[in-house]
XYZ file of N, CA and C in Angstrom:
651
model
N -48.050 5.830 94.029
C -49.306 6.260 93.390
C -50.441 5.500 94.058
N -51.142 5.954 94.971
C -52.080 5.223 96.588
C -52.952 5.383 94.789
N -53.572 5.567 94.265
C -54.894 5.258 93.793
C -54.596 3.983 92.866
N -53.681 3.837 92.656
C -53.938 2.332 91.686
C -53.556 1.328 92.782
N -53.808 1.181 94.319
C -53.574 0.600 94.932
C -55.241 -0.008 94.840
N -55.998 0.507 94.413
C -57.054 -0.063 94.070
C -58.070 0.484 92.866
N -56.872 -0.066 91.882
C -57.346 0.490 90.715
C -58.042 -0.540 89.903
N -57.823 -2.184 90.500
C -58.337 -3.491 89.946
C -59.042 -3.821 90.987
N -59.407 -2.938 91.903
C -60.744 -3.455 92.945
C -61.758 -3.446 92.620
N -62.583 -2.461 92.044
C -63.872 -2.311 91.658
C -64.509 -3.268 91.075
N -63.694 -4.319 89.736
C -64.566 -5.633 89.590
C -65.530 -6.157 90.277
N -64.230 -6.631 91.213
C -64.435 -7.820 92.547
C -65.645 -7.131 92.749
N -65.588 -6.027 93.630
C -66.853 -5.561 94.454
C -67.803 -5.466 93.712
N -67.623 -4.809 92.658
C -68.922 -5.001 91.341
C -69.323 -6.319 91.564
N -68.855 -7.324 91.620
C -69.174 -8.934 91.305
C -69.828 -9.095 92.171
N -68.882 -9.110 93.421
C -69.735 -9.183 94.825
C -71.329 -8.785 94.879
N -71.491 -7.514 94.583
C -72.618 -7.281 94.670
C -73.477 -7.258 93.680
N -73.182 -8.293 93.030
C -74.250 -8.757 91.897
C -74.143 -7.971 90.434
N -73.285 -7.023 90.292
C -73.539 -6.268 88.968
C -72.759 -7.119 87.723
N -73.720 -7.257 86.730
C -73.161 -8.197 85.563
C -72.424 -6.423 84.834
N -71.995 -7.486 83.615
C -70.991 -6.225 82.662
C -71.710 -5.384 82.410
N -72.627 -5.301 82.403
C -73.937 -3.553 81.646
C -73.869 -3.000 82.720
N -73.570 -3.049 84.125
C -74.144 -2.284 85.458
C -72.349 -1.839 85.450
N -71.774 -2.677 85.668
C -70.414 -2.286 85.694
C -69.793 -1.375 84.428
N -70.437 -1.214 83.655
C -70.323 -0.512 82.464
C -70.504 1.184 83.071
N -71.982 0.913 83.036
C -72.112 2.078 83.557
C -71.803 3.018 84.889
N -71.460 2.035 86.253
C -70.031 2.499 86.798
C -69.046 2.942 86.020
N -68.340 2.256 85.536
C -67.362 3.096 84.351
C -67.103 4.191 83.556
N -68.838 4.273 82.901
C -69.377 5.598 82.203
C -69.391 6.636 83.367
N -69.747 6.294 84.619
C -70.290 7.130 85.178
C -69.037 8.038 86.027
N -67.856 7.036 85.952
C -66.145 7.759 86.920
C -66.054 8.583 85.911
N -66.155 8.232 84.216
C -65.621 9.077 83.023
C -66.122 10.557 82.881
N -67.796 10.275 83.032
C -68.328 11.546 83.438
C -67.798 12.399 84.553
N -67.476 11.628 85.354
C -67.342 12.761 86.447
C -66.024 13.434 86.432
N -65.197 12.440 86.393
C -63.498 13.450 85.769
C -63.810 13.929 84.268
N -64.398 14.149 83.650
C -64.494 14.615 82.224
C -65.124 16.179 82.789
N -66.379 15.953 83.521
C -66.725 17.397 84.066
C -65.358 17.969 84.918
N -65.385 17.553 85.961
C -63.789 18.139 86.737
C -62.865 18.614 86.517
N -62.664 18.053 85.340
C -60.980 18.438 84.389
C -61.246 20.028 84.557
N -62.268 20.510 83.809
C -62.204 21.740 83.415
C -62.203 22.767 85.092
N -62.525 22.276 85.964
C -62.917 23.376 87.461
C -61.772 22.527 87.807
N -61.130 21.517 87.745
C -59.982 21.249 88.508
C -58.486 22.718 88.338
N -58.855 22.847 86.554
C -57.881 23.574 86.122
C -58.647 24.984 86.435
N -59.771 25.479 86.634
C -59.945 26.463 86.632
C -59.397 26.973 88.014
N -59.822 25.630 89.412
C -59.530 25.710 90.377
C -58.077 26.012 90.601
N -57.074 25.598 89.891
C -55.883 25.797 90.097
C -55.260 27.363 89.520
N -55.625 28.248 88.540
C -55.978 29.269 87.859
C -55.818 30.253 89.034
N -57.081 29.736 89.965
C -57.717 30.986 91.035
C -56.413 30.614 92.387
N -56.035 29.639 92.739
C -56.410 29.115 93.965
C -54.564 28.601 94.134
N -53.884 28.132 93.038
C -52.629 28.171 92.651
C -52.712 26.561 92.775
N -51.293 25.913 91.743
C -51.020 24.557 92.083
C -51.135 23.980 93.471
N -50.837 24.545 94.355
C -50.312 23.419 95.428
C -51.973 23.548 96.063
N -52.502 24.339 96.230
C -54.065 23.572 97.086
C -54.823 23.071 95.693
N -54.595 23.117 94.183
C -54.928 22.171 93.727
C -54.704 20.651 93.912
N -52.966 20.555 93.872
C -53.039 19.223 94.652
C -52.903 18.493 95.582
N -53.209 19.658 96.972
C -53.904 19.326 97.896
C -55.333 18.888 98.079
N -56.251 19.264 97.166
C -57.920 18.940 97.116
C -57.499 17.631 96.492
N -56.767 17.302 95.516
C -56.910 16.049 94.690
C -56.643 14.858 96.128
N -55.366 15.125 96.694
C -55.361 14.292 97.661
C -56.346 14.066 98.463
N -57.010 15.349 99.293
C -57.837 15.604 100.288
C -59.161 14.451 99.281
N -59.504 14.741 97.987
C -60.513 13.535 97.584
C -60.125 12.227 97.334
N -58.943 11.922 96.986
C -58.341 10.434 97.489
C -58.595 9.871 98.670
N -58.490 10.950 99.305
C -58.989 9.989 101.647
C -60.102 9.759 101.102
N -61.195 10.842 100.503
C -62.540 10.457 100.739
C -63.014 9.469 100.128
N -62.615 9.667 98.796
C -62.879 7.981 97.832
C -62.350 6.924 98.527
N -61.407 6.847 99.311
C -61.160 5.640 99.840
C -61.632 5.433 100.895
N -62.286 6.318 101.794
C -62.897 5.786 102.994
C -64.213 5.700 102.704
N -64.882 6.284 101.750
C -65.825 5.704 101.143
C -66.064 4.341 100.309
N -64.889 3.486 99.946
C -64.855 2.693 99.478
C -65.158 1.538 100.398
N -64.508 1.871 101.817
C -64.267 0.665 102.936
C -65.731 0.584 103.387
N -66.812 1.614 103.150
C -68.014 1.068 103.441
C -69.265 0.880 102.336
N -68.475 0.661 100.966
C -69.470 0.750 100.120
C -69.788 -0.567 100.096
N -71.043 -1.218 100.532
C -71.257 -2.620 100.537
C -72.406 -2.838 99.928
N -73.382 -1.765 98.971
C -74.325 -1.810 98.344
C -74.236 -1.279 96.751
N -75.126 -1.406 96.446
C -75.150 -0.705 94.834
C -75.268 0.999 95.438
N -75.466 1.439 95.394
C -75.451 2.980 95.554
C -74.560 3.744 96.219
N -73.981 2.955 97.353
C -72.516 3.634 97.819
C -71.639 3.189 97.009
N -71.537 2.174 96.107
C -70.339 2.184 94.950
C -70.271 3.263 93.968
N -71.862 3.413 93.916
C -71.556 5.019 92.907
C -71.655 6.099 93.481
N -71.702 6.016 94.214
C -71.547 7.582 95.970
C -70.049 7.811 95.745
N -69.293 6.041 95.858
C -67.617 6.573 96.291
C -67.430 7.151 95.565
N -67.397 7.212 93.990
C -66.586 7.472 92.734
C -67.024 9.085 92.729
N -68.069 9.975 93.089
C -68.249 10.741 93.261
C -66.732 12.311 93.954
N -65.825 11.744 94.420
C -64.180 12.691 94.867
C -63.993 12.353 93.459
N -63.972 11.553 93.018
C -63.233 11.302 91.108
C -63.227 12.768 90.675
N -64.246 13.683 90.935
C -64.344 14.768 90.424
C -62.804 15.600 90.531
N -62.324 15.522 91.702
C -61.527 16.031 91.956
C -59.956 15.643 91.988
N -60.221 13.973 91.804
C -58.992 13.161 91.715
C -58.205 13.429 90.477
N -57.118 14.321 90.469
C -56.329 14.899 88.744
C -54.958 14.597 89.347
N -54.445 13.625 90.122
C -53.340 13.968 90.694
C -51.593 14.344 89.850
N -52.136 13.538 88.730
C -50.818 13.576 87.644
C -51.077 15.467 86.961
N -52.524 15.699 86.833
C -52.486 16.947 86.510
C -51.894 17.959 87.136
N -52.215 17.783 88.381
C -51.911 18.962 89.883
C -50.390 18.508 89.804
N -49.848 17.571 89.972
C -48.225 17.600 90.094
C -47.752 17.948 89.224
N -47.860 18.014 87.853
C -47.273 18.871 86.372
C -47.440 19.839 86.452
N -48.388 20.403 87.360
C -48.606 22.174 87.577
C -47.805 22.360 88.196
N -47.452 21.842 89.670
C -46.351 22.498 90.610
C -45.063 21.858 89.598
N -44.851 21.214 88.714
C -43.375 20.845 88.250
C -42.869 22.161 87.450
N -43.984 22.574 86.530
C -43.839 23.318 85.059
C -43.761 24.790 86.305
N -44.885 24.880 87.513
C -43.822 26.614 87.684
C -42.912 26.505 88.413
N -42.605 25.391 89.618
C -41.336 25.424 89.842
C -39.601 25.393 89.378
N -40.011 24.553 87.996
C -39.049 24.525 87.237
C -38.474 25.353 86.244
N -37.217 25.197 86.321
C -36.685 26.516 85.205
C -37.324 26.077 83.298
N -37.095 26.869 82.767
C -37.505 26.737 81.245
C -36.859 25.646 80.794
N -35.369 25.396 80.454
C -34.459 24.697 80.167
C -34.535 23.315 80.799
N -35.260 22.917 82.155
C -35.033 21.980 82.439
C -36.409 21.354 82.847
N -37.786 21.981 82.108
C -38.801 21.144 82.350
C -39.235 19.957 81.972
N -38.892 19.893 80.684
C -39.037 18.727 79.780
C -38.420 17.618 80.605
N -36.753 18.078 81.389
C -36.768 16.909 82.496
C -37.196 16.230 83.652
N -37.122 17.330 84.121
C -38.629 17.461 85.276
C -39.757 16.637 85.140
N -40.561 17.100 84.183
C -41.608 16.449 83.668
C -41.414 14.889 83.537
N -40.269 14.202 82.587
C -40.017 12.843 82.418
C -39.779 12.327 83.513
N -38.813 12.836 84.749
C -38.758 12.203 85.577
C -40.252 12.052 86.762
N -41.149 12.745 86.453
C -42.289 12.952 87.246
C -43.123 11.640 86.870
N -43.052 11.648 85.324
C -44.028 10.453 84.685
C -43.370 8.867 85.079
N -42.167 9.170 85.361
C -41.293 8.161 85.557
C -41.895 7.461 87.182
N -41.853 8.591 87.906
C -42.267 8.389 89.026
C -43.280 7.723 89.550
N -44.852 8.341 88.747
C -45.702 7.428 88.297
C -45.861 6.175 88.008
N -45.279 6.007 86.995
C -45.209 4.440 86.050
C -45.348 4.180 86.962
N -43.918 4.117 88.009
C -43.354 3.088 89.474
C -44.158 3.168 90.495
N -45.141 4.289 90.907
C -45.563 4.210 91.366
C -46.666 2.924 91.203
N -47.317 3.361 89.773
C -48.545 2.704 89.160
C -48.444 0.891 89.737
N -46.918 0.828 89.224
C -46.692 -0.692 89.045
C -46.297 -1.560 90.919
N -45.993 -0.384 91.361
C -46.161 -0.886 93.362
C -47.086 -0.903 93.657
N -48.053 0.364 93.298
C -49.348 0.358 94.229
C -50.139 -0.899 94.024
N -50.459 -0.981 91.976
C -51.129 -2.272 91.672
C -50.674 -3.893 92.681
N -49.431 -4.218 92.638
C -48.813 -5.206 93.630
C -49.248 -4.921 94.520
N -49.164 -3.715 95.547
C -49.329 -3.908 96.580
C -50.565 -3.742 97.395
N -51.553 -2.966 96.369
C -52.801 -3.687 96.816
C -53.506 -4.918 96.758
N -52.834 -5.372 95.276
C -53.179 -7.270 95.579
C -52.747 -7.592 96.839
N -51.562 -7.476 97.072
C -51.046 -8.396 98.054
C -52.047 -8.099 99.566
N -51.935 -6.548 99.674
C -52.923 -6.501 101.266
C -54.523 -7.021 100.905
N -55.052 -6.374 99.737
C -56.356 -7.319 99.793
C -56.552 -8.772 99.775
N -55.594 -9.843 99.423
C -55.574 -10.992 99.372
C -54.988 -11.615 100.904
N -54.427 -10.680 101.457
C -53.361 -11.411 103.375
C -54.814 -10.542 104.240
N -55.138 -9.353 103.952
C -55.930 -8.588 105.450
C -57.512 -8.161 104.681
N -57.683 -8.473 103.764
C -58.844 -7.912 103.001
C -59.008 -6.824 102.188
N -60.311 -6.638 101.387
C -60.114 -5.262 100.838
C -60.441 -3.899 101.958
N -60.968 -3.977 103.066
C -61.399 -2.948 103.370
C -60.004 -2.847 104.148
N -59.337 -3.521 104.607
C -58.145 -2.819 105.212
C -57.159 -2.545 103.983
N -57.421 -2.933 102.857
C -56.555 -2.586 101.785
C -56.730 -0.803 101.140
N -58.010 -0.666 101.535
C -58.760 0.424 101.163
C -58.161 1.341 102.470
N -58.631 0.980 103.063
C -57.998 1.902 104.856
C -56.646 2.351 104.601
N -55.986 1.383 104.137
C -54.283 1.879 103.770
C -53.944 2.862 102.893
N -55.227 2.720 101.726
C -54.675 3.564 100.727
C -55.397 5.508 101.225
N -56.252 5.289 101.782
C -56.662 6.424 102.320
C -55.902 7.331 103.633
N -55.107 6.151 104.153
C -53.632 6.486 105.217
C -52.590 7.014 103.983
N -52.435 6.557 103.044
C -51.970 6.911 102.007
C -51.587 8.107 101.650
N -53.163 8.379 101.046
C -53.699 9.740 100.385
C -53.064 10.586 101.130
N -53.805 10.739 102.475
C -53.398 11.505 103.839
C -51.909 12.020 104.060
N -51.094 11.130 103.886
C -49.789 11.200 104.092
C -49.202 11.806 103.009
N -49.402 11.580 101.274
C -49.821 12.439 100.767
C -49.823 13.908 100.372
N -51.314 14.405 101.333
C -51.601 15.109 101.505
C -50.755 16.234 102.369
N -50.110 15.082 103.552
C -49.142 16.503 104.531
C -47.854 16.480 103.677
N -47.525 15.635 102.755
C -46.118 15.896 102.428
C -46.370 17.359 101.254
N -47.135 17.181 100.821
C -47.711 18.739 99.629
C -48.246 19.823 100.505
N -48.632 19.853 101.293
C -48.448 20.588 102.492
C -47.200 21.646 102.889
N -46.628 20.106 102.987
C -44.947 20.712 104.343
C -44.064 21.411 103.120
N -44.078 20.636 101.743
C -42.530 20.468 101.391
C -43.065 21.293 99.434
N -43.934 21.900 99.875
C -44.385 22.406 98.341
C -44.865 24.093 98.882
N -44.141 24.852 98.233
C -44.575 26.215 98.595
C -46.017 26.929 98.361
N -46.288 27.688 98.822
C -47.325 27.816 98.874
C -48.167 28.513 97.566
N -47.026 29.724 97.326
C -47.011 30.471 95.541
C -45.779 29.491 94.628
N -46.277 28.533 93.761
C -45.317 28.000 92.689
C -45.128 29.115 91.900
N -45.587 30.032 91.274
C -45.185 30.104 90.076
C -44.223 31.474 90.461
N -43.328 31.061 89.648
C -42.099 32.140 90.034
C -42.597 33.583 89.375
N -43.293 33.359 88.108
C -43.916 34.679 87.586
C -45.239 34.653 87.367
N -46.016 35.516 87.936
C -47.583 36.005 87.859
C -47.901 36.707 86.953
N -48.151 36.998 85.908
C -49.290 37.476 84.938
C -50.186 38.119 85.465
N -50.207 39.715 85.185
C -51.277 40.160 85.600
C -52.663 39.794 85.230
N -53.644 39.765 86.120
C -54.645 39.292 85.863
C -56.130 40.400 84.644
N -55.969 39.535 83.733
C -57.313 40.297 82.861
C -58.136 41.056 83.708
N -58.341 42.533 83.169
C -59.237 43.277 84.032
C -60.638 42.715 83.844
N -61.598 43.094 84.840
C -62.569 42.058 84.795
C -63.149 41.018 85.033
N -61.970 40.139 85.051
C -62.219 39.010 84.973
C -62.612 38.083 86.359
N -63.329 37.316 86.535
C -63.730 36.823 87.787
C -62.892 35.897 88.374
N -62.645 35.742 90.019
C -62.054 34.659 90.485
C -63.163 33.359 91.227
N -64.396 33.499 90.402
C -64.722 32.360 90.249
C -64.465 31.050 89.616
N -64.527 29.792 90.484
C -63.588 28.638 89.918
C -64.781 28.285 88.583
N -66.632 28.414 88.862
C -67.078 27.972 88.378
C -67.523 28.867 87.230
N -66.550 29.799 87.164
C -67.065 30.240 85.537
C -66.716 30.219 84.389
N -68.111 29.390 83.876
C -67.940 29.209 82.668
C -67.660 29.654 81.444
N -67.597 31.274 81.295
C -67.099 32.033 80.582
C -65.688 32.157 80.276
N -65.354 31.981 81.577
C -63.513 32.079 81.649
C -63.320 30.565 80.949
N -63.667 29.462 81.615
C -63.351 27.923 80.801
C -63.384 27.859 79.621
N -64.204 28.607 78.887
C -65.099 28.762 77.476
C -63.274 29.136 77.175
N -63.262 30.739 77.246
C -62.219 31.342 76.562
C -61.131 30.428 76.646
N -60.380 29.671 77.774
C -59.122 28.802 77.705
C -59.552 27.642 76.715
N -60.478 27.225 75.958
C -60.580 26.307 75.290
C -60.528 26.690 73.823
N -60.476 27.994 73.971
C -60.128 28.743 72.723
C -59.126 28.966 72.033
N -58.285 29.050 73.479
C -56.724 28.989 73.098
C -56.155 28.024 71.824
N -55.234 28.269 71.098
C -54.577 27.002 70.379
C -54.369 26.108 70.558
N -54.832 24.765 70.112
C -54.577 23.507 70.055
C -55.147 23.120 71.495
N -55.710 23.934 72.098
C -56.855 23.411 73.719
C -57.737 22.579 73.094
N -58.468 22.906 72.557
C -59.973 22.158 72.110
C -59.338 21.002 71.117
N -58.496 20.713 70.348
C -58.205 19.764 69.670
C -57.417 18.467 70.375
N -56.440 19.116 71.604
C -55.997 18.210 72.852
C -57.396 17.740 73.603
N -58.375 18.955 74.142
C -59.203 18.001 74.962
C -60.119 16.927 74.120
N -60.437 17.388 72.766
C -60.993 16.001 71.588
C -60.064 14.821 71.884
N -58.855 15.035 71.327
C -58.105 13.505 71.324
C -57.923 12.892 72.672
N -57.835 13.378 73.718
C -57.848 13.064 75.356
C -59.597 12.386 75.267
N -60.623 12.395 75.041
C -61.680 12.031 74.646
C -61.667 10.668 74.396
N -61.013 11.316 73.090
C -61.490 9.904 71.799
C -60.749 8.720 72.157
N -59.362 9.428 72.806
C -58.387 7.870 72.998
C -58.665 7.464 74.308
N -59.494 8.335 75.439
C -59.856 7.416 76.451
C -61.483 6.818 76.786
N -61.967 6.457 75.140
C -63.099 5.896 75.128
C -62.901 4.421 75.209
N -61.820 3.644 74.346
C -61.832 2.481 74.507
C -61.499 1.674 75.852
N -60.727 2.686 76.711
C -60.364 2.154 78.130
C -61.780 2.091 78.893
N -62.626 2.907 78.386
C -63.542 3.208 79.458
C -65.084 2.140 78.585
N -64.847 2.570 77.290
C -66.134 0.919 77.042
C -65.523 -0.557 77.162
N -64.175 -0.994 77.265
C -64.374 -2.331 77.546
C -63.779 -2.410 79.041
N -65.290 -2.602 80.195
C -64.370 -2.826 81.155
C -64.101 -4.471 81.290
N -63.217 -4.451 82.661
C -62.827 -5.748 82.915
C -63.867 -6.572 83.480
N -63.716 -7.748 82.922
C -64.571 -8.745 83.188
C -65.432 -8.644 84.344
N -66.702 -8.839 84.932
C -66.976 -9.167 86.088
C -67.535 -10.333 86.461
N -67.964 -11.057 85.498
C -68.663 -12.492 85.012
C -67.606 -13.869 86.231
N -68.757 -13.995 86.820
C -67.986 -15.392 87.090
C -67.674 -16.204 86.625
């Protein structure tokens, strides 16, 4: 999982460049906003466009957040990088290609072993970006994780078909294959228990996002 390879970087650099906890706050507010807008065109994007170049774009904005990271050395390219966030859903985009590749009977396993995958990922990348930012620095720590992304990127490429879903649904007459319409988003939030999942996805990721981590020397 290349993004929590610098998922405890942003402090530091926050610190570095002078931002006390209110500035770094609002960095924080400001990643939340931007995947909070995304969610909805990430999924719409995947709708039109199918799982796998959904999570191909998620990767393809992982390189960019991270090579944007290796030169953010001011206040304004720190909030420039976070800007791919829009597009960064990667646990989303891989549950899409799991749920149509997989049979009915055996998604629920699928799925666990996917989250499983994660965790482990979560818990290497975190290590192992300490370790390269502390032996070669952060910007070659950052460089790696964007070699990362990349690599990534060709393995969802090579080894993920191009149509997942084994069955297509004809498409509503009418209806547009625009990613950005808002009419179509409107109606999927209508669906059952949509709008009450995206509330609690909200509410329970407010406290992660108002207390950030320290930046105080």
């Amino acid at each position: 999982y290349i993004k929590s390879v610098f998922n405890y970087y942003s402090p530091y650099l926050a610190r570095r460049l002078g931002f006390d906890t209110i500035w770094f706050g609002y960095l924080q507010t400001t990643v939340g906003v931007i995947q909070l807008l995304g969610g909805p065109i990430y999924g719409r994007f995947a709708d039109v466009f199918g799982a796998r170049a959904a999570l191909s774009v998620s990767c393809l904005a992982s390189v960019v957040y991270f090579l944007l990271l290796t030169v953010a050395d001011n206040t304004f390219m720190l909030f420039v990088h976070k800007l791919p966030a829009v597009f960064m859903h990667g646990l989303p985009g891989a549950q899409m290609v799991v749920a149509d590749l997989s049979e009915n009977e055996k998604r629920a396993d699928a799925l666990g072993k996917l989250g499983l995958c994660f965790g482990i990922g979560m818990i290497a990348g975190s290590s192992l970006g300490g370790t390269l930012s502390t032996r070669f620095g952060e910007k070659f720590a950052a460089s790696f994780a964007a070699v990362g992304s990349f690599v990534s990127l060709l393995l969802v490429l090579n080894f993920i078909p191009k149509q997942t879903k084994i069955q297509t649904m004809p498409e509503k007459k009418g209806s547009s294959n625009s990613v950005f319409n808002v009419g179509e988003i409107t109606r999927l939030m209508k669906f059952p228990g949509v709008a009450k999942t995206f509330t609690v996805k909200i509410i329970s990721g407010l406290p992660k996002k108002s207390v950030p981590t320290s930046v105080s020397s």
